[in-house]
PDB file of C-alpha atoms in Angstrom:
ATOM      1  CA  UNK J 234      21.414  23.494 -26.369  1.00 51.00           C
ATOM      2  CA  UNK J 235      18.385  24.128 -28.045  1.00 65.00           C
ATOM      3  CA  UNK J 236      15.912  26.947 -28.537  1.00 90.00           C
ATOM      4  CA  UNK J 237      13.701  28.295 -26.089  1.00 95.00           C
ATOM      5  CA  UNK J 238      10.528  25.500 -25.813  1.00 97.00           C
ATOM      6  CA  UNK J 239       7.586  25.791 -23.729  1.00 97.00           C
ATOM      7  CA  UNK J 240       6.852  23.434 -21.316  1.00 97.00           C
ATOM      8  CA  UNK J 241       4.638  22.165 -18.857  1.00 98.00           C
ATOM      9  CA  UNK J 242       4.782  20.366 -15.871  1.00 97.00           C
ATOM     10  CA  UNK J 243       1.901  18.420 -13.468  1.00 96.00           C
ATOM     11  CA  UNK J 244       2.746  18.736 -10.143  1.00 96.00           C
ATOM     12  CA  UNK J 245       0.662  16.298  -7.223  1.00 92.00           C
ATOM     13  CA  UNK J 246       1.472  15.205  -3.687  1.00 91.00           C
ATOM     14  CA  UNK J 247      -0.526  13.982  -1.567  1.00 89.00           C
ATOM     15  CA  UNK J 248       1.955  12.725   1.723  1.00 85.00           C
ATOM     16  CA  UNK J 249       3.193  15.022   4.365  1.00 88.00           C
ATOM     17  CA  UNK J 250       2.683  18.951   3.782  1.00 92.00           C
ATOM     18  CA  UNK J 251       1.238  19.292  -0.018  1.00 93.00           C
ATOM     19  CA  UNK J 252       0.478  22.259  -0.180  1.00 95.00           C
ATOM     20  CA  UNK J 253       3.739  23.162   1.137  1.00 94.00           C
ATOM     21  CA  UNK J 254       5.725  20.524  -1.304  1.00 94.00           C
ATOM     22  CA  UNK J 255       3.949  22.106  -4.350  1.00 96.00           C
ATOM     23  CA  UNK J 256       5.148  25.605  -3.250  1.00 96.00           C
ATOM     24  CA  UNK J 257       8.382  24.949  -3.071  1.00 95.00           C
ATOM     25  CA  UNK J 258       8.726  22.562  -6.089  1.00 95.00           C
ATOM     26  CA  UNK J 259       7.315  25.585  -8.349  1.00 97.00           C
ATOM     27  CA  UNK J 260      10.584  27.757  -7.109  1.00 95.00           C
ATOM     28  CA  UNK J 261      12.644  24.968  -8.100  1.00 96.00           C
ATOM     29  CA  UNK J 262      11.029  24.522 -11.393  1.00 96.00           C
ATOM     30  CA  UNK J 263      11.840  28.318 -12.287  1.00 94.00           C
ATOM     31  CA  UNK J 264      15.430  27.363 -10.084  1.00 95.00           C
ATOM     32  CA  UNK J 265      16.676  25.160 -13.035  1.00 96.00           C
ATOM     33  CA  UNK J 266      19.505  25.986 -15.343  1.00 94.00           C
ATOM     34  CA  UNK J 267      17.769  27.623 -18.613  1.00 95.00           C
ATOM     35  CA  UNK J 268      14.329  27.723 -17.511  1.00 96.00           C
ATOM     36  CA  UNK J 269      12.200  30.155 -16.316  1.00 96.00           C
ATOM     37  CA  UNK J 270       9.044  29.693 -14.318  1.00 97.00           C
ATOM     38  CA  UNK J 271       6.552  31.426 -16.699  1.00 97.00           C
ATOM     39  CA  UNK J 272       2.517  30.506 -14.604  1.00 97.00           C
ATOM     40  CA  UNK J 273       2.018  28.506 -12.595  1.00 97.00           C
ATOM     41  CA  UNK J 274      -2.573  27.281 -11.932  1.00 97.00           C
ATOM     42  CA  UNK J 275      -4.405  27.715  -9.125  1.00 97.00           C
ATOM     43  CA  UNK J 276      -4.432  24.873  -6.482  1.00 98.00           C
ATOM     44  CA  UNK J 277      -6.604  21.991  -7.061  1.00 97.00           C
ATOM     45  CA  UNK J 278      -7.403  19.386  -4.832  1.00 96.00           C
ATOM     46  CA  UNK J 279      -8.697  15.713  -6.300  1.00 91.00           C
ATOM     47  CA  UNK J 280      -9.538  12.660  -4.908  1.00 84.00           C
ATOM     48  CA  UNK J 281      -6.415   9.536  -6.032  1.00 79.00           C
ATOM     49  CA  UNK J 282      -6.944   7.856  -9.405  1.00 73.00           C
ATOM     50  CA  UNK J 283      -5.095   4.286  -9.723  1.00 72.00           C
ATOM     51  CA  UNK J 284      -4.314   5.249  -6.519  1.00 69.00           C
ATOM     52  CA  UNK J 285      -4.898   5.397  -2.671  1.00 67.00           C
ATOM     53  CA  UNK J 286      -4.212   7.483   0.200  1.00 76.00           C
ATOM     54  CA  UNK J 287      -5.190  11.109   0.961  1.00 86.00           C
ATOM     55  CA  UNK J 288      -6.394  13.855  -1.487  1.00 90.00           C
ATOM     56  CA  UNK J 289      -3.864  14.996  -3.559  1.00 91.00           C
ATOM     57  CA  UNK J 290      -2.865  18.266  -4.054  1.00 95.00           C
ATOM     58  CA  UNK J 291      -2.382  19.214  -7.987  1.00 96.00           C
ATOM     59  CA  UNK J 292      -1.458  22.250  -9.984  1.00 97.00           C
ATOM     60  CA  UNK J 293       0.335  23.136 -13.335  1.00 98.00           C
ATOM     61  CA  UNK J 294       3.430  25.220 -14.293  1.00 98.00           C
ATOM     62  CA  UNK J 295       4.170  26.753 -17.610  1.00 98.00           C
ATOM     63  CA  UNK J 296       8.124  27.168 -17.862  1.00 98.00           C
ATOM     64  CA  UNK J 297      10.483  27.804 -20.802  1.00 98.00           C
ATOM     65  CA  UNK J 298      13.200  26.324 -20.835  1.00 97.00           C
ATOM     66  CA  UNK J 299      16.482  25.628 -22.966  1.00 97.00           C
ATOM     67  CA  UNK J 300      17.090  21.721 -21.525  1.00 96.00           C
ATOM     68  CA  UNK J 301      16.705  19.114 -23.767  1.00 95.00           C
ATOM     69  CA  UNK J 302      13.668  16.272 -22.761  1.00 95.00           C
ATOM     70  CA  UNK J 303      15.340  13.924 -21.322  1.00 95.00           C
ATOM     71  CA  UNK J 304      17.568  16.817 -19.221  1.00 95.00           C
ATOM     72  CA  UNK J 305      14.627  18.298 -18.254  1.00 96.00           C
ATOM     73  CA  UNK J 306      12.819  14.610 -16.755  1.00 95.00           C
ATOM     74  CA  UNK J 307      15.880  14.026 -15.298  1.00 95.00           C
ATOM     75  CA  UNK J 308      16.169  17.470 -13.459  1.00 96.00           C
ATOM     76  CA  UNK J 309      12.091  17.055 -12.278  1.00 95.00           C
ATOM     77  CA  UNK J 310      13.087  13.786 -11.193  1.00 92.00           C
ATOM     78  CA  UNK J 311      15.723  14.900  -9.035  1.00 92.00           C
ATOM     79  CA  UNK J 312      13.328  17.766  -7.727  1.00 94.00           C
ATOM     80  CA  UNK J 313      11.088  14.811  -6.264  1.00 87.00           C
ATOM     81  CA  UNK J 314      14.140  12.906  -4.736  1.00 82.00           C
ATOM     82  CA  UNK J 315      15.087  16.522  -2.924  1.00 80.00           C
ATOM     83  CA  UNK J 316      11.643  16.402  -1.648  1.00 70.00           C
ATOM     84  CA  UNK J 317      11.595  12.438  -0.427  1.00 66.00           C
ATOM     85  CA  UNK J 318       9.836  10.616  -3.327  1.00 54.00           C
ATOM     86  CA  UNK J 319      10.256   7.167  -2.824  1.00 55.00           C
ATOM     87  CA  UNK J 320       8.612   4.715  -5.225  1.00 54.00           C
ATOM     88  CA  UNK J 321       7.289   1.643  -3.315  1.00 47.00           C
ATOM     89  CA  UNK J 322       5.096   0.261  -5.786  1.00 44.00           C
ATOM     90  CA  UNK J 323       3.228   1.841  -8.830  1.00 57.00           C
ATOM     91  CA  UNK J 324       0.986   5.149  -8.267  1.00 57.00           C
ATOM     92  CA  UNK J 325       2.162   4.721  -4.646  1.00 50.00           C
ATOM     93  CA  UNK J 326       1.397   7.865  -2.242  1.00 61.00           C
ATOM     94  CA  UNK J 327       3.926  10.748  -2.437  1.00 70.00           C
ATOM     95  CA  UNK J 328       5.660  13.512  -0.959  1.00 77.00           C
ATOM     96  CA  UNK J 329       5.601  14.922  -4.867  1.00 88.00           C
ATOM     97  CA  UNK J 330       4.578  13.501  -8.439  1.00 88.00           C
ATOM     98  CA  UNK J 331       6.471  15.792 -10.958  1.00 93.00           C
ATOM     99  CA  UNK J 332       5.419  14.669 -14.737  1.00 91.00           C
ATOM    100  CA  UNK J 333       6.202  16.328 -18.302  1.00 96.00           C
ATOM    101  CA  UNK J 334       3.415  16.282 -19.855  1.00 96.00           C
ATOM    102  CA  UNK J 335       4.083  18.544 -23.073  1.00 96.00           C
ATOM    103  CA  UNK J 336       7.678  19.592 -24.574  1.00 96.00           C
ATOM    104  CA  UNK J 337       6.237  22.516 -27.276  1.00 95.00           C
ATOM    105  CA  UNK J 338       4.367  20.392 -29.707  1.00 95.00           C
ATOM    106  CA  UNK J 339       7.096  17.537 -30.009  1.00 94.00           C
ATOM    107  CA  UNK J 340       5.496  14.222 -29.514  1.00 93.00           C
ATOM    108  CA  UNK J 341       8.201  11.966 -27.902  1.00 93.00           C
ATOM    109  CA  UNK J 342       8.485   8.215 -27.492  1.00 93.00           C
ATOM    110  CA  UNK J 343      11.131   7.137 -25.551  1.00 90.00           C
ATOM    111  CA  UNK J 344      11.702   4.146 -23.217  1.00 91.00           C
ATOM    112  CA  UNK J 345      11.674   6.627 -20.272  1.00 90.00           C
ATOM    113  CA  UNK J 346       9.690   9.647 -21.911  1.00 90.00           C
ATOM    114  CA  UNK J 347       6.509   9.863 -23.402  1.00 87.00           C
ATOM    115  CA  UNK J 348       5.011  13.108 -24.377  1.00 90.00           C
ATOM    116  CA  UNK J 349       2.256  14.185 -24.470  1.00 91.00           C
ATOM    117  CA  UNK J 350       1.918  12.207 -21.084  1.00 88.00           C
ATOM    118  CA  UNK J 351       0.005   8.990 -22.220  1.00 83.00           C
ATOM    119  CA  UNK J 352      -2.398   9.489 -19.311  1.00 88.00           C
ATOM    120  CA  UNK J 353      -3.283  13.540 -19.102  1.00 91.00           C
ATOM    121  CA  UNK J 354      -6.316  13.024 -21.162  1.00 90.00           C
ATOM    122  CA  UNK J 355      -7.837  10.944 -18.637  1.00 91.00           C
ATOM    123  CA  UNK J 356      -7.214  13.316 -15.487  1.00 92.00           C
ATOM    124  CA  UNK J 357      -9.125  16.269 -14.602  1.00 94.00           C
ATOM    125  CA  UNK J 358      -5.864  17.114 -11.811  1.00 93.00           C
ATOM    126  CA  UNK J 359      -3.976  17.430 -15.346  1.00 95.00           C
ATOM    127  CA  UNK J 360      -6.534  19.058 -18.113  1.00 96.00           C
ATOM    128  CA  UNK J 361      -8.260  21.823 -15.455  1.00 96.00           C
ATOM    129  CA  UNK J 362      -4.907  23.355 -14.184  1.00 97.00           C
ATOM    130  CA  UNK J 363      -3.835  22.916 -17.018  1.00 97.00           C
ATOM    131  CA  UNK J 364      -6.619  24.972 -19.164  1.00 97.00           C
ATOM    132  CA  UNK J 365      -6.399  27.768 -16.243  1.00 97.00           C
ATOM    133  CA  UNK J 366      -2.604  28.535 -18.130  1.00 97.00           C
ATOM    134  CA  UNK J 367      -2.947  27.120 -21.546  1.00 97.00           C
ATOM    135  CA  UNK J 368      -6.819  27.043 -22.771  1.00 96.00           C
ATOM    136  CA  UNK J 369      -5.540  26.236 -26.047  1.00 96.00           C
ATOM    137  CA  UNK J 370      -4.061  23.068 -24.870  1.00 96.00           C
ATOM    138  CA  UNK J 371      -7.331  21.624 -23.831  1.00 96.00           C
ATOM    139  CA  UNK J 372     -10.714  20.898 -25.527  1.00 95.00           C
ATOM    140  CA  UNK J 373     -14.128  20.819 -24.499  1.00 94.00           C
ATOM    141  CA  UNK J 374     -14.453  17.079 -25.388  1.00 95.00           C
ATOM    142  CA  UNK J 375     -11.206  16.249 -23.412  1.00 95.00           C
ATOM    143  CA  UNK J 376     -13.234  18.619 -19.946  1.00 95.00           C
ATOM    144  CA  UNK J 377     -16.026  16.303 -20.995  1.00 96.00           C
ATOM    145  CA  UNK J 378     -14.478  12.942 -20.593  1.00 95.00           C
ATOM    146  CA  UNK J 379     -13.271  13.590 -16.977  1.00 94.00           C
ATOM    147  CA  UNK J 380     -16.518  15.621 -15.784  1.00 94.00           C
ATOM    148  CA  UNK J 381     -16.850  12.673 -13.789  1.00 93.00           C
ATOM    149  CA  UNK J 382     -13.769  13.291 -11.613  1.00 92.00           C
ATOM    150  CA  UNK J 383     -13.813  15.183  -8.308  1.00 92.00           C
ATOM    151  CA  UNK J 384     -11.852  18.324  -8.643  1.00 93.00           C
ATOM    152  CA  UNK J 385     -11.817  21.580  -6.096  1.00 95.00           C
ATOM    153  CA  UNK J 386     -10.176  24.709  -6.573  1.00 96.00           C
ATOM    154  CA  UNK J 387      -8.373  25.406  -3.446  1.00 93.00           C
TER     155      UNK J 387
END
């Protein structure tokens, strides 16, 4: 097992009851074994990027937690399964989207785990929930380069 990290988690859905599916995916975040919900951002809602279907529904969670990476995607990937993810085809609609997008400060390159997420850069539904819990995780140049991007508080 390894030390406490902190990590943190993009949440999106944007089929059936979002709002709803979020909720209850941040009480099983803080639900897993060694991990503790720690914030969890405001509500966002964004239009789909590479994408199609409703408005999504977006937020962020801080949690720290003992599990390892790959323990950790495989638990958030079970999380969407409890909540009826399917995966038709690529960036498909969902029911919920859970993605690791930073482990602490470990950069990770693994055939099923990248971190930092390779796309977060590029979404506002990532960087603004994500600088309402961790400021110092996002820079005015990165706000910058998704200004462009619709993005609503809820």
């Amino acid at each position: 097992m390894t030390d406490t990290v902190t990590a943190y988690v993009a949440l999106g859905a944007n089929l059936g009851d979002p709002v709803a599916a979020i909720a209850a995916a941040f009480e099983a975040l803080g639900g897993l074994p060694d991990t503790r919900l720690v914030q969890r951002s405001p509500l966002y809602r964004t239009a789909p990027v590479d994408s199609s279907g409703p408005d999504y529904v977006n937020a962020v969670a801080e949690i720290a937690t003992r599990l390892e990476p790959l323990a950790l995607l495989q638990a958030l990937q079970a999380i969407e399964t409890d909540a009826g993810r399917t995966r038709p085809w690529q960036n498909a609609p969902r029911t919920l989207d859970l993605d690791l997008v930073l482990y602490g400060d470990r950069t990770i390159a693994l055939p099923t785990l990248t971190v930092p997420h390779p796309r977060m850069a590029d979404r506002a539904f990532v960087l603004r929930p994500l600088q309402d819990i961790a400021p110092h995780r996002v820079s005015a140049a990165q706000l910058a380069r998704v200004a462009d991007q619709r993005i609503d508080k809820m």
